[in-house]
Amino acid sequence: MTRVAAAVIRNESGNILICRRGAGGSCAFLWEFPGGKLEPGETPAQCAARECEEELNVGIAVGPLFWETRYSYPEREVALSFFHASIVRGVPEKRVHRELKWVAPPELCQYEFCPADQPMIRKLAEGETEWTIS
């Protein structure tokens, strides 16, 4: 099982940052949240922060865990942890993604996300998650 952590970053306007994958690999050209695979000895929250630095060149404040799920893709099973987050340093840059976009939560369902993200997308779009970052 592959463990993955991702950050759902909200800005001061309440919009959420989504990232579009490039060609190749699983979920090519689909939308996702910045994140990636945990490294040995790393917590999911540490992973989310590291991946945002690597993928977007931003520092984030990682908030509470608000969604965990498992999903079986044809090539592997993943365990995903999603954290609320906010940017504390920098402006997001396209380092590995094809496109970056700030989207209002109700509009998230208009974008095609990786299958494992779908239940969480509905919750965000319907406003079912609390948003607190300490």
Coordinates of N, CA and C in Angstrom, one line a residue:
M1 N 0.8 -1.2 0.0 CA 0.0 0.0 0.0 C 0.9 1.2 0.0
T2 N 0.6 2.2 -0.9 CA 1.3 3.4 -0.9 C 0.6 4.5 -0.1
R3 N 1.3 5.1 0.8 CA 0.7 6.2 1.7 C 1.0 7.5 1.0
V4 N 0.0 8.3 0.9 CA 0.0 9.6 0.3 C -0.6 10.7 1.2
A5 N 0.0 11.9 1.2 CA -0.6 13.0 2.0 C -0.7 14.2 1.0
A6 N -1.8 15.0 1.2 CA -2.1 16.1 0.3 C -2.6 17.3 1.2
A7 N -2.3 18.5 0.6 CA -2.7 19.7 1.3 C -3.9 20.4 0.5
V8 N -4.9 20.7 1.2 CA -6.0 21.4 0.6 C -5.8 22.9 1.0
I9 N -5.3 23.7 0.2 CA -4.9 25.0 0.5 C -6.0 26.0 0.2
R10 N -6.4 26.8 1.2 CA -7.4 27.8 0.9 C -6.8 29.2 1.1
N11 N -7.1 30.1 0.2 CA -6.6 31.5 0.3 C -7.6 32.4 1.1
E12 N -7.2 33.6 1.3 CA -8.0 34.6 2.1 C -9.3 34.8 1.5
S13 N -9.5 34.6 0.2 CA -10.8 34.7 -0.5 C -11.7 33.5 -0.3
G14 N -11.2 32.4 0.3 CA -11.9 31.2 0.5 C -11.8 30.2 -0.7
N15 N -11.0 30.6 -1.7 CA -10.8 29.6 -2.8 C -9.8 28.6 -2.5
I16 N -9.8 27.5 -3.2 CA -9.0 26.3 -2.9 C -8.0 26.1 -4.1
L17 N -6.8 25.9 -3.9 CA -5.8 25.6 -4.9 C -5.9 24.2 -5.4
I18 N -6.1 24.1 -6.8 CA -6.0 22.8 -7.4 C -4.9 22.8 -8.5
C19 N -4.4 21.6 -8.7 CA -3.3 21.4 -9.6 C -3.6 20.4 -10.7
R20 N -3.3 20.7 -11.9 CA -3.6 19.7 -13.0 C -2.3 19.0 -13.3
R21 N -2.4 17.7 -13.3 CA -1.3 16.8 -13.7 C -0.9 16.9 -15.1
G22 N 0.3 16.6 -15.5 CA 0.8 16.6 -16.8 C 0.6 15.2 -17.5
A23 N 1.2 15.0 -18.6 CA 1.1 13.8 -19.3 C 1.9 12.7 -18.6
G24 N 1.5 11.5 -18.8 CA 2.3 10.3 -18.2 C 1.8 10.0 -16.8
G25 N 2.1 8.8 -16.4 CA 1.7 8.4 -15.0 C 0.2 8.2 -14.9
S26 N -0.1 7.8 -13.6 CA -1.5 7.6 -13.4 C -2.3 8.9 -13.3
C27 N -3.5 9.0 -13.7 CA -4.3 10.2 -13.6 C -3.8 11.3 -14.4
A28 N -3.2 11.0 -15.6 CA -2.6 12.1 -16.4 C -3.7 13.1 -16.8
F29 N -3.4 14.3 -16.7 CA -4.2 15.5 -17.0 C -5.4 15.7 -16.1
L30 N -5.5 14.9 -15.0 CA -6.6 15.1 -14.0 C -6.1 16.1 -13.0
W31 N -7.1 16.7 -12.2 CA -6.8 17.6 -11.2 C -6.6 16.9 -9.9
E32 N -5.8 17.6 -9.0 CA -5.5 17.0 -7.7 C -5.1 18.1 -6.8
F33 N -4.8 17.8 -5.5 CA -4.3 18.7 -4.6 C -2.8 18.4 -4.4
P34 N -2.0 19.4 -4.1 CA -0.5 19.2 -4.0 C -0.3 18.2 -2.9
G35 N 0.6 17.2 -3.2 CA 1.0 16.2 -2.2 C 1.7 15.1 -2.9
G36 N 2.0 14.0 -2.1 CA 2.7 12.9 -2.7 C 3.0 11.9 -1.7
K37 N 3.9 11.0 -2.0 CA 4.2 9.8 -1.2 C 5.0 10.1 0.0
L38 N 4.7 9.5 1.1 CA 5.4 9.6 2.3 C 6.8 9.0 2.2
E39 N 7.8 9.7 2.7 CA 9.2 9.1 2.8 C 9.3 8.4 4.1
P40 N 10.3 7.5 4.2 CA 10.5 6.8 5.5 C 10.7 7.7 6.7
G41 N 10.0 7.5 7.8 CA 10.1 8.3 9.0 C 9.4 9.6 9.0
E42 N 8.7 9.8 7.9 CA 7.9 11.1 7.8 C 6.5 10.9 8.2
T43 N 5.9 11.9 8.9 CA 4.5 11.9 9.2 C 3.7 12.4 8.0
P44 N 2.4 12.1 7.9 CA 1.6 12.6 6.8 C 1.7 14.2 6.7
A45 N 1.6 14.9 7.8 CA 1.6 16.3 7.8 C 3.0 16.8 7.3
Q46 N 4.1 16.2 7.7 CA 5.4 16.6 7.2 C 5.5 16.4 5.7
C47 N 4.9 15.3 5.2 CA 4.9 15.0 3.8 C 4.2 16.1 3.0
A48 N 3.0 16.5 3.5 CA 2.2 17.5 2.8 C 3.0 18.8 2.7
A49 N 3.7 19.2 3.8 CA 4.5 20.4 3.8 C 5.6 20.3 2.8
R50 N 6.3 19.2 2.8 CA 7.5 19.0 2.0 C 7.1 19.0 0.5
E51 N 6.0 18.3 0.2 CA 5.5 18.2 -1.2 C 5.1 19.6 -1.7
C52 N 4.5 20.4 -0.9 CA 4.1 21.8 -1.3 C 5.4 22.6 -1.6
E53 N 6.4 22.4 -0.8 CA 7.7 23.1 -1.1 C 8.3 22.6 -2.4
E54 N 8.3 21.3 -2.6 CA 8.9 20.7 -3.8 C 8.1 21.1 -5.1
E55 N 6.7 20.9 -5.0 CA 5.9 21.0 -6.2 C 5.5 22.5 -6.5
L56 N 5.4 23.3 -5.5 CA 4.9 24.7 -5.7 C 5.8 25.8 -5.2
N57 N 6.9 25.5 -4.5 CA 7.8 26.4 -4.0 C 7.2 27.4 -3.0
V58 N 6.3 26.8 -2.1 CA 5.6 27.6 -1.1 C 5.8 26.8 0.3
G59 N 5.8 27.7 1.3 CA 5.8 27.1 2.7 C 4.3 27.1 3.1
I60 N 3.9 26.1 3.8 CA 2.5 26.1 4.3 C 2.4 25.8 5.8
A61 N 1.3 26.3 6.3 CA 0.9 25.9 7.7 C -0.1 24.8 7.5
V62 N 0.3 23.6 8.1 CA -0.6 22.4 7.9 C -1.6 22.4 9.1
G63 N -2.8 22.4 8.7 CA -3.9 22.4 9.7 C -4.3 21.0 10.0
P64 N -5.5 20.8 10.5 CA -6.0 19.5 10.9 C -6.2 18.5 9.8
L65 N -6.1 17.3 10.1 CA -6.4 16.2 9.1 C -8.0 16.2 9.0
F66 N -8.5 16.2 7.8 CA -10.0 16.2 7.7 C -10.5 15.1 6.9
W67 N -9.7 14.3 6.2 CA -10.2 13.3 5.3 C -9.2 12.2 5.1
E68 N -9.5 11.0 5.4 CA -8.6 9.8 5.1 C -9.4 8.8 4.3
T69 N -8.8 8.2 3.3 CA -9.5 7.2 2.5 C -8.5 6.2 1.9
R70 N -9.0 5.1 1.5 CA -8.2 4.2 0.7 C -8.8 4.0 -0.6
Y71 N -8.0 3.8 -1.6 CA -8.6 3.6 -3.0 C -7.7 2.6 -3.7
S72 N -8.3 1.7 -4.5 CA -7.6 0.7 -5.3 C -7.6 1.1 -6.7
Y73 N -6.4 1.6 -7.2 CA -6.2 1.8 -8.6 C -5.8 0.5 -9.2
P74 N -5.9 0.3 -10.5 CA -5.5 -1.0 -11.1 C -4.0 -1.3 -10.8
E75 N -3.2 -0.3 -10.7 CA -1.7 -0.6 -10.5 C -1.3 -0.6 -9.1
R76 N -2.1 -0.1 -8.2 CA -1.7 -0.1 -6.7 C -2.9 0.4 -5.9
E77 N -2.8 0.1 -4.6 CA -3.7 0.6 -3.6 C -3.0 1.8 -2.9
V78 N -3.8 2.9 -2.6 CA -3.3 4.0 -1.9 C -4.1 4.3 -0.7
A79 N -3.4 4.8 0.3 CA -4.1 5.4 1.5 C -3.7 6.8 1.6
L80 N -4.8 7.7 1.5 CA -4.6 9.1 1.3 C -5.0 9.8 2.6
S81 N -4.3 10.8 3.0 CA -4.6 11.7 4.1 C -4.6 13.2 3.6
F82 N -5.7 13.9 3.8 CA -5.9 15.2 3.3 C -5.9 16.2 4.5
F83 N -5.1 17.2 4.4 CA -5.0 18.2 5.5 C -5.5 19.6 5.0
H84 N -6.1 20.4 5.8 CA -6.4 21.8 5.6 C -5.0 22.5 5.7
A85 N -4.8 23.5 4.8 CA -3.5 24.2 4.9 C -3.7 25.6 4.4
S86 N -2.7 26.5 4.7 CA -2.7 27.8 4.2 C -1.2 28.1 3.8
I87 N -1.0 29.0 2.9 CA 0.3 29.4 2.5 C 0.9 30.5 3.4
V88 N 2.1 30.3 3.9 CA 2.7 31.2 4.8 C 3.9 31.9 4.2
R89 N 4.4 31.3 3.1 CA 5.6 31.9 2.4 C 5.5 31.5 0.9
G90 N 5.7 32.5 0.1 CA 5.8 32.3 -1.4 C 4.4 32.4 -2.1
V91 N 4.6 32.3 -3.4 CA 3.4 32.3 -4.3 C 3.5 31.0 -5.1
P92 N 2.5 30.2 -5.3 CA 2.6 29.0 -6.0 C 3.1 29.1 -7.4
E93 N 4.0 28.2 -7.7 CA 4.7 28.1 -9.0 C 4.4 26.8 -9.6
K94 N 4.3 26.7 -11.0 CA 4.1 25.4 -11.7 C 5.5 24.8 -11.8
R95 N 5.9 23.9 -10.9 CA 7.1 23.2 -11.0 C 6.9 21.9 -11.6
V96 N 5.8 21.2 -11.3 CA 5.6 19.8 -11.8 C 4.2 19.7 -12.4
H97 N 3.4 20.6 -12.2 CA 2.0 20.5 -12.7 C 1.9 21.3 -14.0
R98 N 0.9 20.9 -14.8 CA 0.5 21.6 -16.1 C -0.2 22.9 -15.8
E99 N -1.0 23.0 -14.8 CA -1.8 24.2 -14.5 C -2.1 24.3 -13.0
L100 N -2.2 25.5 -12.5 CA -2.7 25.7 -11.2 C -3.9 26.7 -11.2
K101 N -4.8 26.5 -10.3 CA -6.0 27.3 -10.4 C -6.6 27.4 -9.0
W102 N -7.1 28.6 -8.6 CA -7.8 28.9 -7.4 C -9.3 28.8 -7.7
V103 N -10.0 27.9 -7.0 CA -11.4 27.6 -7.3 C -12.2 27.7 -6.1
A104 N -13.4 28.3 -6.3 CA -14.4 28.4 -5.2 C -14.9 27.0 -4.9
P105 N -15.1 26.6 -3.6 CA -15.4 25.2 -3.3 C -16.6 24.7 -4.1
P106 N -17.7 25.4 -4.2 CA -18.9 24.9 -5.0 C -18.5 24.5 -6.5
E107 N -17.5 25.1 -7.0 CA -17.1 24.9 -8.4 C -16.2 23.6 -8.5
L108 N -15.7 23.0 -7.4 CA -14.8 21.9 -7.5 C -15.3 20.8 -8.4
C109 N -16.6 20.5 -8.3 CA -17.2 19.4 -9.0 C -17.2 19.6 -10.5
Q110 N -16.8 20.8 -11.0 CA -16.8 21.0 -12.4 C -15.4 20.5 -13.0
Y111 N -14.5 20.1 -12.2 CA -13.2 19.7 -12.6 C -13.1 18.1 -12.4
E112 N -12.3 17.5 -13.3 CA -12.1 16.1 -13.3 C -10.9 15.7 -12.4
F113 N -11.2 15.2 -11.2 CA -10.2 14.8 -10.2 C -9.9 13.3 -10.3
C114 N -8.7 13.0 -9.7 CA -8.4 11.6 -9.6 C -9.5 10.9 -8.9
P115 N -9.8 9.6 -9.2 CA -10.9 8.9 -8.6 C -10.9 8.8 -7.1
A116 N -9.7 8.7 -6.5 CA -9.7 8.6 -5.0 C -10.1 9.9 -4.3
D117 N -10.0 11.0 -5.0 CA -10.4 12.3 -4.4 C -11.9 12.6 -4.5
Q118 N -12.7 11.9 -5.2 CA -14.0 12.2 -5.5 C -14.9 12.4 -4.3
P119 N -14.9 11.5 -3.3 CA -15.8 11.7 -2.1 C -15.4 13.0 -1.3
M120 N -14.1 13.3 -1.3 CA -13.7 14.5 -0.5 C -14.0 15.7 -1.3
I121 N -14.0 15.7 -2.6 CA -14.4 16.8 -3.5 C -15.8 17.2 -3.2
R122 N -16.7 16.2 -3.1 CA -18.1 16.5 -2.8 C -18.3 17.1 -1.5
K123 N -17.6 16.7 -0.5 CA -17.7 17.3 0.9 C -17.2 18.7 0.9
L124 N -16.1 19.0 0.2 CA -15.6 20.4 0.1 C -16.6 21.3 -0.7
A125 N -17.1 20.8 -1.8 CA -18.1 21.5 -2.6 C -19.3 21.9 -1.8
E126 N -19.8 20.9 -1.0 CA -21.0 21.1 -0.2 C -20.8 21.8 1.1
G127 N -19.5 22.2 1.4 CA -19.2 22.9 2.6 C -19.3 22.1 3.9
E128 N -19.0 20.8 3.8 CA -19.2 19.9 4.9 C -17.9 19.8 5.8
T129 N -16.9 20.5 5.5 CA -15.7 20.4 6.3 C -15.4 21.7 7.1
E130 N -15.0 21.6 8.3 CA -14.6 22.7 9.1 C -13.3 23.2 8.6
W131 N -13.0 24.5 8.7 CA -11.8 25.0 8.2 C -11.1 25.8 9.3
T132 N -10.2 25.2 10.0 CA -9.4 25.9 11.1 C -8.0 25.5 10.9
I133 N -7.1 26.5 11.0 CA -5.7 26.3 10.9 C -5.1 27.0 12.1
S134 N -4.4 26.3 12.9 CA -3.8 26.9 14.1 C -2.3 27.2 13.9

